[in-house]
Amino acid sequence: MVSTFVLLLSTIVVIGALKFFFVVRRYFTHWKNKGIPFVPGYKNLLISWKAVLGYMTFTDLSEGMYYHHPDVKYFGGSDFTTFTIFLRDLELIKDITVKDFDHFTDHRVFIDENVEPMFGKNIFSLRGDRWREMRNTLSPSFTASKMKFMFELISRCSHDFVNYLAEHPELYSTLDTSEIFKRYTNDVIATAAFGVSVNSMEDNENEFYKKGKEIGSSSFGVPAMLRMIFLASCPRLAKLLGITFVPTATSRFFKNVVRETIRVREERNVIRPDMIHLLMQARNKDGQVHKIELDDIVSQAFNFFFAGFDLSSRLMCFVAHELAVHRDIQDRLREEIQRHLAEGNSEISYESLMRMTYMDMVVTETLRKYPPLLFIDRICVKKYELPPAAPGYKSMIVEPDDILMFPVYSLHHDPKYFPDPEKFDPERFNEENKDKVLPYYYLPFGQGPRKCIANRFVLMETKILIAHLLLKFNLKTVERTVEPIVFSKKEFILTPANGFWIGLEKRDA
């Protein structure tokens, strides 16, 4: 009996060792067998784990990968254990995001909707026909006419926010903009996506703001990334263990808010042209292949909140930082705002905001220097042939489920496309120069049909806040301001290691 047990154990060990050997062997030979330029497996592992363990920033990881093969159209690498094709060629990026989009319609999905519907059912995660249906449902929320309607709500939030600051001088001698701008974006998203009015400056601990902070504090660090990888690779085990990306109490809160909003609107016949109203209409529409349920509506509203609360506020922080550092740019922008204010009966209108060309240049350059995401991905859904990566190489067949990555940060900081890339220079996007910037190496919101659906909303809420802020205050650097910004090694999106610190100086009325 003992000999049988020993034999069985030995067999299991040998099989396990052989499987491990072949997995490791495949990891180190996969791209060599494909015949394309690649980053060696040992280097992939080394820089990936150095970033995860906090020995280097994720921007350093991006740059290390990007410049390993500076003269090729694409190269093979890996996202930890997942093989990935990194694109460097602008024509290829154009083909994959626009021209041949039907071969690359989907994003990589980290969280299974059966494990966590809050994330798995949102428009970013949906695939194929389900994504197209949801995109068609939500697109009317972000048309120019809807933006004009939303402008009044957002402008009110911006006025309340800036007026509160003006009335509380004790707040702004040294200010962490990351903290306060999240209060503004919280109020904007609450009213625009959920139809709920809150004032997070007056009511510091409102439930929306508390939930937003809970999500933001646990969503962009290395532990969150590892949790996401676990959810992606072991969804059944994650569900069995009760591991989720969003805390259960937070999911329950947003679901209850949406359910109650829908109930009140149906009972009182309330019509409010926002996201929830469009989703309510779509829920009752005939001919939809995939019926919209409560979880679908909650997921879209939550996704809007999740992205708007943190990522949008970071954009505002970076704009404020650069304006504080570059007073000449700040003064020129303020002059433009005041000029439009004088033309609009002392109020900034939607139309006047859209005509602020220098404002657009400043925000566009901020997104160039500090893109919201370092990488954007696409999943191949139909077999596709890539041209040779460089002279001497053969073409490559991309198979369904293969992952392609666009290194957004590195494209935005490539001196071939943007000379002196670390310099903050809005003139890159002036009337004379902006047509020279091809859309396929400027990708803050992605490109093609999968481009961020809410990009106009994000730009509008950012511009209106900056406009109102500059009318009331001068932005200045303080002792805790760090320039150039040093990025944190603990987060996989762009975050200053020591926070966003500026000072405000109230202007004469």
Short mmCIF file of C-alpha atoms in Angstrom, two decimals:
data_model
loop_
_atom_site.label_atom_id
_atom_site.label_comp_id
_atom_site.label_asym_id
_atom_site.label_seq_id
_atom_site.Cartn_x
_atom_site.Cartn_y
_atom_site.Cartn_z
CA MET A 1 0.00 0.00 0.00
CA VAL A 2 2.86 2.33 0.86
CA SER A 3 4.55 1.61 -2.45
CA THR A 4 1.29 2.42 -4.30
CA PHE A 5 1.00 5.75 -2.45
CA VAL A 6 4.65 6.59 -3.17
CA LEU A 7 4.16 5.72 -6.84
CA LEU A 8 1.03 7.88 -7.05
CA LEU A 9 2.74 10.80 -5.28
CA SER A 10 5.81 10.48 -7.53
CA THR A 11 3.59 10.48 -10.62
CA ILE A 12 1.78 13.65 -9.46
CA VAL A 13 5.09 15.38 -8.72
CA VAL A 14 6.56 14.42 -12.10
CA ILE A 15 3.43 15.54 -13.98
CA GLY A 16 3.40 18.82 -12.04
CA ALA A 17 7.09 19.40 -12.71
CA LEU A 18 6.68 18.67 -16.42
CA LYS A 19 3.68 21.00 -16.66
CA PHE A 20 5.61 23.74 -14.87
CA PHE A 21 8.57 23.19 -17.19
CA PHE A 22 6.44 23.51 -20.33
CA VAL A 23 4.64 26.60 -19.01
CA VAL A 24 7.97 28.29 -18.25
CA ARG A 25 9.44 27.13 -21.55
CA ARG A 26 6.46 28.55 -23.45
CA TYR A 27 6.74 31.84 -21.58
CA PHE A 28 10.37 32.26 -22.64
CA THR A 29 10.02 30.96 -26.23
CA HIS A 30 6.53 32.11 -27.32
CA TRP A 31 7.55 35.25 -29.20
CA LYS A 32 10.77 33.75 -30.56
CA ASN A 33 8.68 31.04 -32.18
CA LYS A 34 6.40 33.69 -33.68
CA GLY A 35 9.37 35.30 -35.41
CA ILE A 36 8.73 38.90 -34.31
CA PRO A 37 10.87 41.29 -32.24
CA PHE A 38 10.16 40.85 -28.54
CA VAL A 39 11.17 41.81 -25.03
CA PRO A 40 12.87 38.76 -23.46
CA GLY A 41 10.81 36.95 -20.85
CA TYR A 42 13.30 37.58 -18.06
CA LYS A 43 13.20 41.34 -18.69
CA ASN A 44 9.39 41.33 -18.79
CA LEU A 45 9.27 39.59 -15.43
CA LEU A 46 11.96 41.79 -13.95
CA ILE A 47 10.43 45.18 -14.80
CA SER A 48 6.86 44.00 -14.13
CA TRP A 49 7.68 42.83 -10.62
CA LYS A 50 9.91 45.83 -9.93
CA ALA A 51 6.86 48.02 -10.66
CA VAL A 52 4.52 45.85 -8.58
CA LEU A 53 6.92 45.77 -5.63
CA GLY A 54 7.41 49.55 -5.74
CA TYR A 55 10.99 49.70 -7.01
CA MET A 56 10.03 51.65 -10.14
CA THR A 57 7.04 53.63 -11.37
CA PHE A 58 4.63 52.29 -13.96
CA THR A 59 5.75 55.14 -16.25
CA ASP A 60 9.28 53.70 -16.06
CA LEU A 61 7.82 50.30 -16.93
CA SER A 62 6.08 51.79 -19.96
CA GLU A 63 9.20 53.59 -21.13
CA GLY A 64 11.38 50.52 -20.57
CA MET A 65 9.10 48.44 -22.79
CA TYR A 66 8.57 51.16 -25.41
CA TYR A 67 12.23 51.87 -26.05
CA HIS A 68 13.41 48.26 -26.01
CA HIS A 69 12.67 48.16 -29.76
CA PRO A 70 12.63 51.82 -30.90
CA ASP A 71 12.59 51.12 -34.65
CA VAL A 72 9.84 48.52 -35.07
CA LYS A 73 6.10 48.81 -35.73
CA TYR A 74 5.23 46.40 -32.92
CA PHE A 75 6.87 43.89 -30.64
CA GLY A 76 5.91 41.00 -28.38
CA GLY A 77 5.92 41.20 -24.63
CA SER A 78 3.83 40.12 -21.70
CA ASP A 79 1.58 41.61 -19.09
CA PHE A 80 2.93 39.41 -16.31
CA THR A 81 1.90 35.97 -17.64
CA THR A 82 -0.35 37.18 -20.48
CA PHE A 83 1.25 37.51 -23.92
CA THR A 84 0.71 40.97 -25.38
CA ILE A 85 1.54 42.73 -28.65
CA PHE A 86 2.70 46.32 -28.08
CA LEU A 87 2.03 48.71 -30.97
CA ARG A 88 4.31 51.64 -31.83
CA ASP A 89 3.28 52.40 -35.43
CA LEU A 90 0.71 55.15 -36.02
CA GLU A 91 -0.78 53.58 -39.15
CA LEU A 92 -1.29 50.30 -37.32
CA ILE A 93 -2.95 52.09 -34.41
CA LYS A 94 -5.23 53.84 -36.92
CA ASP A 95 -6.08 50.56 -38.67
CA ILE A 96 -6.83 48.69 -35.46
CA THR A 97 -8.88 51.42 -33.76
CA VAL A 98 -10.79 52.65 -36.82
CA LYS A 99 -10.27 51.12 -40.25
CA ASP A 100 -10.25 47.45 -39.17
CA PHE A 101 -12.18 47.97 -35.95
CA ASP A 102 -14.43 44.97 -36.63
CA HIS A 103 -11.39 42.73 -35.93
CA PHE A 104 -10.69 44.46 -32.58
CA THR A 105 -14.04 45.43 -31.07
CA ASP A 106 -13.45 44.47 -27.46
CA HIS A 107 -11.45 45.41 -24.40
CA ARG A 108 -9.74 42.97 -22.13
CA VAL A 109 -12.11 42.05 -19.29
CA PHE A 110 -10.65 41.57 -15.83
CA ILE A 111 -13.83 41.04 -13.85
CA ASP A 112 -16.48 38.47 -14.78
CA GLU A 113 -20.02 39.88 -14.61
CA ASN A 114 -21.12 36.72 -12.78
CA VAL A 115 -18.60 37.48 -10.03
CA GLU A 116 -19.27 41.22 -9.88
CA PRO A 117 -22.07 42.65 -12.06
CA MET A 118 -21.21 46.19 -10.93
CA PHE A 119 -18.03 46.05 -13.02
CA GLY A 120 -18.66 43.23 -15.46
CA LYS A 121 -21.80 44.76 -17.01
CA ASN A 122 -20.47 48.28 -17.62
CA ILE A 123 -19.97 49.61 -21.13
CA PHE A 124 -16.17 49.35 -20.91
CA SER A 125 -16.34 45.62 -20.14
CA LEU A 126 -19.19 44.59 -22.43
CA ARG A 127 -18.33 42.86 -25.68
CA GLY A 128 -19.77 42.32 -29.15
CA ASP A 129 -23.46 42.99 -29.69
CA ARG A 130 -24.08 43.73 -26.01
CA TRP A 131 -21.52 46.53 -26.15
CA ARG A 132 -23.05 47.93 -29.38
CA GLU A 133 -26.55 47.96 -27.87
CA MET A 134 -25.38 49.70 -24.71
CA ARG A 135 -23.28 52.20 -26.68
CA ASN A 136 -26.31 53.08 -28.81
CA THR A 137 -28.40 53.44 -25.67
CA LEU A 138 -25.96 55.71 -23.85
CA SER A 139 -24.66 57.82 -26.76
CA PRO A 140 -27.62 60.26 -26.68
CA SER A 141 -26.57 61.17 -23.11
CA PHE A 142 -23.44 62.83 -24.45
CA THR A 143 -24.62 64.72 -27.53
CA ALA A 144 -23.99 68.47 -27.76
CA SER A 145 -27.63 69.22 -26.85
CA LYS A 146 -27.44 67.02 -23.73
CA MET A 147 -24.12 68.60 -22.78
CA LYS A 148 -25.76 71.99 -23.02
CA PHE A 149 -28.51 70.85 -20.67
CA MET A 150 -26.00 69.31 -18.25
CA PHE A 151 -23.94 72.51 -18.34
CA GLU A 152 -26.41 74.31 -16.08
CA LEU A 153 -26.22 71.55 -13.45
CA ILE A 154 -22.42 71.40 -13.60
CA SER A 155 -22.05 75.19 -13.56
CA ARG A 156 -24.16 75.32 -10.41
CA CYS A 157 -21.90 72.73 -8.75
CA SER A 158 -18.84 74.73 -9.83
CA HIS A 159 -20.26 78.01 -8.51
CA ASP A 160 -21.12 76.42 -5.15
CA PHE A 161 -17.67 74.87 -4.90
CA VAL A 162 -15.68 78.02 -5.70
CA ASN A 163 -17.92 80.25 -3.55
CA TYR A 164 -17.40 77.93 -0.58
CA LEU A 165 -13.63 78.22 -1.02
CA ALA A 166 -13.89 82.01 -1.26
CA GLU A 167 -15.80 82.13 2.02
CA HIS A 168 -13.31 79.91 3.87
CA PRO A 169 -9.83 81.47 3.57
CA GLU A 170 -8.48 79.10 6.21
CA LEU A 171 -8.67 76.30 3.60
CA TYR A 172 -6.51 77.59 0.83
CA SER A 173 -3.11 78.87 1.98
CA THR A 174 -1.80 75.35 1.33
CA LEU A 175 -4.30 73.16 -0.43
CA ASP A 176 -4.40 69.48 -1.41
CA THR A 177 -6.37 69.78 -4.65
CA SER A 178 -6.77 66.00 -4.86
CA GLU A 179 -8.98 66.12 -1.80
CA ILE A 180 -11.16 69.09 -2.73
CA PHE A 181 -11.57 68.42 -6.46
CA LYS A 182 -12.97 64.99 -5.65
CA ARG A 183 -15.70 66.78 -3.70
CA TYR A 184 -16.57 68.76 -6.82
CA THR A 185 -16.57 65.74 -9.16
CA ASN A 186 -18.63 63.84 -6.59
CA ASP A 187 -21.34 66.51 -6.72
CA VAL A 188 -21.25 66.67 -10.53
CA ILE A 189 -21.61 62.91 -11.01
CA ALA A 190 -24.28 62.62 -8.31
CA THR A 191 -26.49 65.13 -10.10
CA ALA A 192 -25.66 64.15 -13.71
CA ALA A 193 -25.78 60.36 -13.40
CA PHE A 194 -28.03 59.74 -10.40
CA GLY A 195 -30.22 62.84 -10.26
CA VAL A 196 -29.20 63.45 -6.63
CA SER A 197 -28.16 66.91 -5.40
CA VAL A 198 -25.34 66.99 -2.84
CA ASN A 199 -22.87 69.66 -1.72
CA SER A 200 -19.73 67.90 -0.54
CA MET A 201 -18.06 71.09 0.69
CA GLU A 202 -20.97 71.89 3.01
CA ASP A 203 -21.73 68.26 3.87
CA ASN A 204 -18.28 66.72 4.29
CA GLU A 205 -19.51 63.22 5.02
CA ASN A 206 -22.39 62.72 2.59
CA GLU A 207 -22.82 59.11 1.60
CA PHE A 208 -21.90 59.60 -2.06
CA TYR A 209 -18.57 61.17 -1.14
CA LYS A 210 -17.75 58.51 1.47
CA LYS A 211 -18.43 55.72 -1.02
CA GLY A 212 -16.36 57.49 -3.68
CA LYS A 213 -13.39 57.77 -1.32
CA GLU A 214 -13.71 54.11 -0.38
CA ILE A 215 -13.61 53.09 -4.03
CA GLY A 216 -10.83 55.49 -5.02
CA SER A 217 -8.54 54.61 -2.12
CA SER A 218 -8.63 50.90 -3.00
CA SER A 219 -8.84 50.90 -6.82
CA PHE A 220 -5.58 52.19 -8.26
CA GLY A 221 -2.84 50.81 -6.07
CA VAL A 222 -0.83 47.63 -6.48
CA PRO A 223 -3.08 45.58 -4.14
CA ALA A 224 -6.05 46.49 -6.36
CA MET A 225 -4.13 45.41 -9.45
CA LEU A 226 -3.23 42.06 -7.87
CA ARG A 227 -6.84 41.59 -6.78
CA MET A 228 -7.96 42.33 -10.33
CA ILE A 229 -5.51 39.79 -11.75
CA PHE A 230 -6.83 37.18 -9.31
CA LEU A 231 -10.45 37.97 -10.25
CA ALA A 232 -9.55 37.64 -13.94
CA SER A 233 -7.60 34.39 -13.66
CA CYS A 234 -9.67 32.60 -10.99
CA PRO A 235 -13.26 33.96 -11.22
CA ARG A 236 -14.93 30.83 -9.79
CA LEU A 237 -12.55 30.68 -6.83
CA ALA A 238 -13.00 34.43 -6.26
CA LYS A 239 -16.77 34.00 -6.20
CA LEU A 240 -16.46 31.02 -3.84
CA LEU A 241 -14.24 33.02 -1.49
CA GLY A 242 -16.45 36.11 -1.74
CA ILE A 243 -13.61 38.28 -3.14
CA THR A 244 -14.88 41.34 -5.00
CA PHE A 245 -13.34 44.49 -6.46
CA VAL A 246 -16.01 46.81 -5.05
CA PRO A 247 -16.91 46.42 -1.35
CA THR A 248 -20.27 44.70 -0.92
CA ALA A 249 -21.69 47.60 1.11
CA THR A 250 -20.76 50.03 -1.66
CA SER A 251 -22.44 47.87 -4.32
CA ARG A 252 -25.55 47.68 -2.17
CA PHE A 253 -25.58 51.47 -1.67
CA PHE A 254 -25.47 52.28 -5.40
CA LYS A 255 -28.01 49.62 -6.24
CA ASN A 256 -30.43 51.01 -3.65
CA VAL A 257 -29.93 54.60 -4.93
CA VAL A 258 -30.67 53.60 -8.53
CA ARG A 259 -33.62 51.40 -7.56
CA GLU A 260 -35.16 54.21 -5.49
CA THR A 261 -34.53 56.80 -8.24
CA ILE A 262 -36.29 54.58 -10.78
CA ARG A 263 -39.20 53.94 -8.41
CA VAL A 264 -39.76 57.66 -7.73
CA ARG A 265 -39.53 58.58 -11.41
CA GLU A 266 -41.98 55.89 -12.45
CA GLU A 267 -44.47 56.72 -9.70
CA ARG A 268 -44.34 60.49 -10.27
CA ASN A 269 -43.73 60.38 -14.02
CA VAL A 270 -40.50 62.39 -13.59
CA ILE A 271 -38.58 62.93 -16.83
CA ARG A 272 -34.99 64.10 -16.47
CA PRO A 273 -32.81 63.82 -19.59
CA ASP A 274 -29.92 61.99 -17.96
CA MET A 275 -28.31 58.58 -18.14
CA ILE A 276 -30.79 56.78 -15.90
CA HIS A 277 -33.75 58.09 -17.92
CA LEU A 278 -32.25 56.78 -21.17
CA LEU A 279 -31.59 53.40 -19.60
CA MET A 280 -35.14 53.29 -18.23
CA GLN A 281 -36.45 53.97 -21.74
CA ALA A 282 -34.19 51.28 -23.23
CA ARG A 283 -35.41 48.78 -20.63
CA ASN A 284 -38.90 48.98 -22.11
CA LYS A 285 -37.88 49.12 -25.77
CA ASP A 286 -38.99 46.32 -28.08
CA GLY A 287 -36.57 44.44 -30.29
CA GLN A 288 -33.57 44.43 -27.96
CA VAL A 289 -31.67 41.14 -28.06
CA HIS A 290 -30.33 41.63 -24.54
CA LYS A 291 -32.95 42.93 -22.12
CA ILE A 292 -31.71 45.68 -19.81
CA GLU A 293 -32.11 44.77 -16.15
CA LEU A 294 -31.59 46.75 -12.95
CA ASP A 295 -28.00 45.46 -12.68
CA ASP A 296 -27.24 46.88 -16.14
CA ILE A 297 -28.51 50.33 -15.16
CA VAL A 298 -26.63 50.25 -11.85
CA SER A 299 -23.44 49.18 -13.60
CA GLN A 300 -23.52 52.06 -16.13
CA ALA A 301 -24.27 54.66 -13.47
CA PHE A 302 -21.58 53.26 -11.18
CA ASN A 303 -19.02 53.18 -13.99
CA PHE A 304 -19.75 56.84 -14.72
CA PHE A 305 -19.30 57.61 -11.01
CA PHE A 306 -16.13 55.51 -10.67
CA ALA A 307 -14.39 57.17 -13.64
CA GLY A 308 -15.74 60.64 -12.93
CA PHE A 309 -14.96 60.77 -9.23
CA ASP A 310 -11.25 59.98 -9.39
CA LEU A 311 -9.91 60.16 -12.95
CA SER A 312 -11.68 63.45 -13.77
CA SER A 313 -10.54 65.07 -10.53
CA ARG A 314 -6.93 64.07 -11.32
CA LEU A 315 -7.15 65.91 -14.63
CA MET A 316 -8.26 69.04 -12.75
CA CYS A 317 -5.39 68.60 -10.29
CA PHE A 318 -2.83 68.41 -13.09
CA VAL A 319 -4.31 71.48 -14.81
CA ALA A 320 -4.22 73.45 -11.54
CA HIS A 321 -0.64 72.34 -10.87
CA GLU A 322 0.62 73.46 -14.27
CA LEU A 323 -1.20 76.79 -14.02
CA ALA A 324 0.29 77.41 -10.58
CA VAL A 325 3.78 76.63 -11.90
CA HIS A 326 3.37 78.65 -15.11
CA ARG A 327 1.90 81.99 -14.07
CA ASP A 328 2.21 83.41 -17.59
CA ILE A 329 -0.05 80.65 -18.94
CA GLN A 330 -2.44 81.18 -16.04
CA ASP A 331 -2.65 84.94 -16.67
CA ARG A 332 -3.27 84.44 -20.39
CA LEU A 333 -6.01 81.92 -19.70
CA ARG A 334 -7.65 84.23 -17.17
CA GLU A 335 -7.66 87.04 -19.71
CA GLU A 336 -9.49 84.81 -22.17
CA ILE A 337 -12.07 83.84 -19.53
CA GLN A 338 -12.64 87.48 -18.55
CA ARG A 339 -13.05 88.47 -22.19
CA HIS A 340 -15.78 85.88 -22.69
CA LEU A 341 -17.33 86.83 -19.35
CA ALA A 342 -17.65 90.44 -20.49
CA GLU A 343 -19.35 89.27 -23.69
CA GLY A 344 -21.83 87.06 -21.83
CA ASN A 345 -23.55 89.34 -19.29
CA SER A 346 -21.06 88.40 -16.54
CA GLU A 347 -21.88 84.70 -16.85
CA ILE A 348 -19.97 81.93 -18.56
CA SER A 349 -22.34 80.18 -20.93
CA TYR A 350 -21.99 76.81 -22.62
CA GLU A 351 -21.35 78.56 -25.93
CA SER A 352 -18.68 80.87 -24.53
CA LEU A 353 -16.91 77.96 -22.81
CA MET A 354 -16.80 76.09 -26.11
CA ARG A 355 -15.25 79.15 -27.78
CA MET A 356 -12.36 79.40 -25.29
CA THR A 357 -9.54 78.26 -27.56
CA TYR A 358 -6.71 78.81 -25.10
CA MET A 359 -8.62 76.92 -22.41
CA ASP A 360 -8.87 74.03 -24.85
CA MET A 361 -5.14 74.23 -25.57
CA VAL A 362 -4.29 74.13 -21.85
CA VAL A 363 -6.52 71.14 -21.08
CA THR A 364 -5.43 69.29 -24.22
CA GLU A 365 -1.75 69.72 -23.34
CA THR A 366 -2.46 68.55 -19.79
CA LEU A 367 -4.00 65.36 -21.16
CA ARG A 368 -0.98 64.96 -23.42
CA LYS A 369 1.47 65.22 -20.56
CA TYR A 370 -0.66 63.32 -18.03
CA PRO A 371 -2.94 60.84 -19.83
CA PRO A 372 -5.61 59.19 -17.63
CA LEU A 373 -4.37 55.67 -18.52
CA LEU A 374 -0.82 54.60 -19.34
CA PHE A 375 -2.00 51.85 -21.70
CA ILE A 376 -5.13 51.14 -23.75
CA ASP A 377 -5.91 47.63 -24.95
CA ARG A 378 -7.87 45.82 -27.65
CA ILE A 379 -8.78 42.15 -28.02
CA CYS A 380 -8.68 40.46 -31.41
CA VAL A 381 -12.05 38.89 -32.30
CA LYS A 382 -11.29 37.87 -35.90
CA LYS A 383 -8.02 36.62 -37.36
CA TYR A 384 -5.91 39.52 -38.62
CA GLU A 385 -2.57 39.86 -40.41
CA LEU A 386 -0.06 42.42 -39.21
CA PRO A 387 2.60 43.59 -41.70
CA PRO A 388 6.26 42.83 -40.91
CA ALA A 389 7.34 44.58 -37.72
CA ALA A 390 10.54 45.76 -39.42
CA PRO A 391 12.68 44.89 -42.47
CA GLY A 392 13.88 41.31 -42.20
CA TYR A 393 10.82 40.09 -40.30
CA LYS A 394 7.77 38.26 -41.63
CA SER A 395 4.16 39.33 -41.25
CA MET A 396 2.27 37.97 -38.24
CA ILE A 397 -1.19 36.48 -37.84
CA VAL A 398 -3.06 37.78 -34.80
CA GLU A 399 -5.47 35.16 -33.49
CA PRO A 400 -8.81 35.69 -31.70
CA ASP A 401 -8.32 36.52 -28.00
CA ASP A 402 -4.81 37.89 -28.60
CA ILE A 403 -4.23 41.15 -26.72
CA LEU A 404 -2.83 44.34 -28.26
CA MET A 405 -1.67 47.31 -26.21
CA PHE A 406 -1.19 50.98 -27.12
CA PRO A 407 1.46 52.57 -24.86
CA VAL A 408 -0.35 55.91 -24.50
CA TYR A 409 2.01 57.53 -22.00
CA SER A 410 5.09 56.68 -24.05
CA LEU A 411 3.51 57.87 -27.31
CA HIS A 412 2.60 61.16 -25.62
CA HIS A 413 6.20 61.54 -24.40
CA ASP A 414 7.98 60.47 -27.56
CA PRO A 415 10.12 63.44 -28.72
CA LYS A 416 9.60 62.28 -32.31
CA TYR A 417 5.96 63.35 -32.00
CA PHE A 418 6.16 65.97 -29.23
CA PRO A 419 9.54 67.76 -29.06
CA ASP A 420 10.74 68.45 -25.51
CA PRO A 421 7.91 66.27 -24.16
CA GLU A 422 8.39 67.13 -20.47
CA LYS A 423 7.75 70.80 -21.17
CA PHE A 424 4.19 71.99 -20.58
CA ASP A 425 3.44 73.87 -23.79
CA PRO A 426 -0.18 74.58 -24.79
CA GLU A 427 1.11 76.06 -28.08
CA ARG A 428 1.48 72.51 -29.39
CA PHE A 429 -2.29 72.68 -29.91
CA ASN A 430 -2.74 76.20 -31.26
CA GLU A 431 -4.49 76.83 -34.58
CA GLU A 432 -1.24 76.59 -36.50
CA ASN A 433 0.04 73.42 -34.86
CA LYS A 434 -2.98 71.35 -33.86
CA ASP A 435 -3.52 69.87 -37.32
CA LYS A 436 0.03 68.50 -37.18
CA VAL A 437 -0.92 66.36 -34.17
CA LEU A 438 -2.27 63.15 -35.61
CA PRO A 439 -5.05 61.58 -33.53
CA TYR A 440 -3.32 58.21 -33.46
CA TYR A 441 -0.45 59.21 -31.22
CA TYR A 442 -2.64 61.46 -29.07
CA LEU A 443 -4.90 59.03 -27.22
CA PRO A 444 -6.05 60.37 -23.83
CA PHE A 445 -9.56 58.98 -24.40
CA GLY A 446 -8.72 56.24 -26.90
CA GLN A 447 -9.72 56.35 -30.54
CA GLY A 448 -12.43 54.98 -32.84
CA PRO A 449 -15.82 53.53 -31.81
CA ARG A 450 -14.37 52.41 -28.46
CA LYS A 451 -13.29 55.94 -27.59
CA CYS A 452 -14.42 57.03 -24.12
CA ILE A 453 -18.11 57.87 -24.51
CA ALA A 454 -18.01 60.56 -21.80
CA ASN A 455 -14.95 62.51 -22.99
CA ARG A 456 -16.96 65.67 -23.80
CA PHE A 457 -18.53 65.57 -20.36
CA VAL A 458 -15.11 65.29 -18.66
CA LEU A 459 -13.72 68.21 -20.66
CA MET A 460 -16.74 70.37 -19.92
CA GLU A 461 -16.75 69.79 -16.15
CA THR A 462 -13.00 70.45 -16.04
CA LYS A 463 -13.12 73.67 -18.07
CA ILE A 464 -16.03 75.20 -16.18
CA LEU A 465 -14.33 74.56 -12.84
CA ILE A 466 -11.01 76.05 -13.99
CA ALA A 467 -12.84 79.08 -15.41
CA HIS A 468 -14.68 79.82 -12.17
CA LEU A 469 -11.58 79.12 -10.07
CA LEU A 470 -9.39 81.55 -12.04
CA LEU A 471 -11.99 84.30 -11.83
CA LYS A 472 -11.88 84.19 -8.02
CA PHE A 473 -8.29 83.14 -7.32
CA ASN A 474 -4.67 83.27 -8.37
CA LEU A 475 -3.14 79.79 -8.25
CA LYS A 476 0.38 79.73 -6.82
CA THR A 477 3.07 77.26 -5.83
CA VAL A 478 3.75 76.63 -2.15
CA GLU A 479 6.55 74.99 -0.20
CA ARG A 480 4.99 71.54 -0.68
CA THR A 481 4.60 71.94 -4.45
CA VAL A 482 6.98 69.56 -6.25
CA GLU A 483 8.01 70.50 -9.79
CA PRO A 484 8.65 68.51 -11.85
CA ILE A 485 6.14 66.05 -10.46
CA VAL A 486 7.60 62.83 -9.07
CA PHE A 487 5.17 59.97 -9.66
CA SER A 488 4.19 57.49 -6.99
CA LYS A 489 5.52 53.94 -7.23
CA LYS A 490 2.44 52.64 -5.45
CA GLU A 491 -0.22 53.36 -8.08
CA PHE A 492 -0.61 52.26 -11.68
CA ILE A 493 -2.15 55.56 -12.81
CA LEU A 494 -0.36 58.90 -12.69
CA THR A 495 -0.25 60.15 -9.11
CA PRO A 496 2.29 62.48 -7.48
CA ALA A 497 4.25 60.71 -4.75
CA ASN A 498 3.63 63.59 -2.30
CA GLY A 499 0.21 64.79 -3.41
CA PHE A 500 -1.09 67.80 -5.35
CA TRP A 501 -0.21 70.90 -3.35
CA ILE A 502 -0.85 74.51 -4.42
CA GLY A 503 -1.97 77.71 -2.78
CA LEU A 504 -4.89 80.01 -3.59
CA GLU A 505 -4.77 83.77 -3.41
CA LYS A 506 -8.14 85.51 -3.53
CA ARG A 507 -8.44 88.11 -6.26
CA ASP A 508 -10.12 91.49 -5.86
CA ALA A 509 -13.72 91.43 -7.04
#
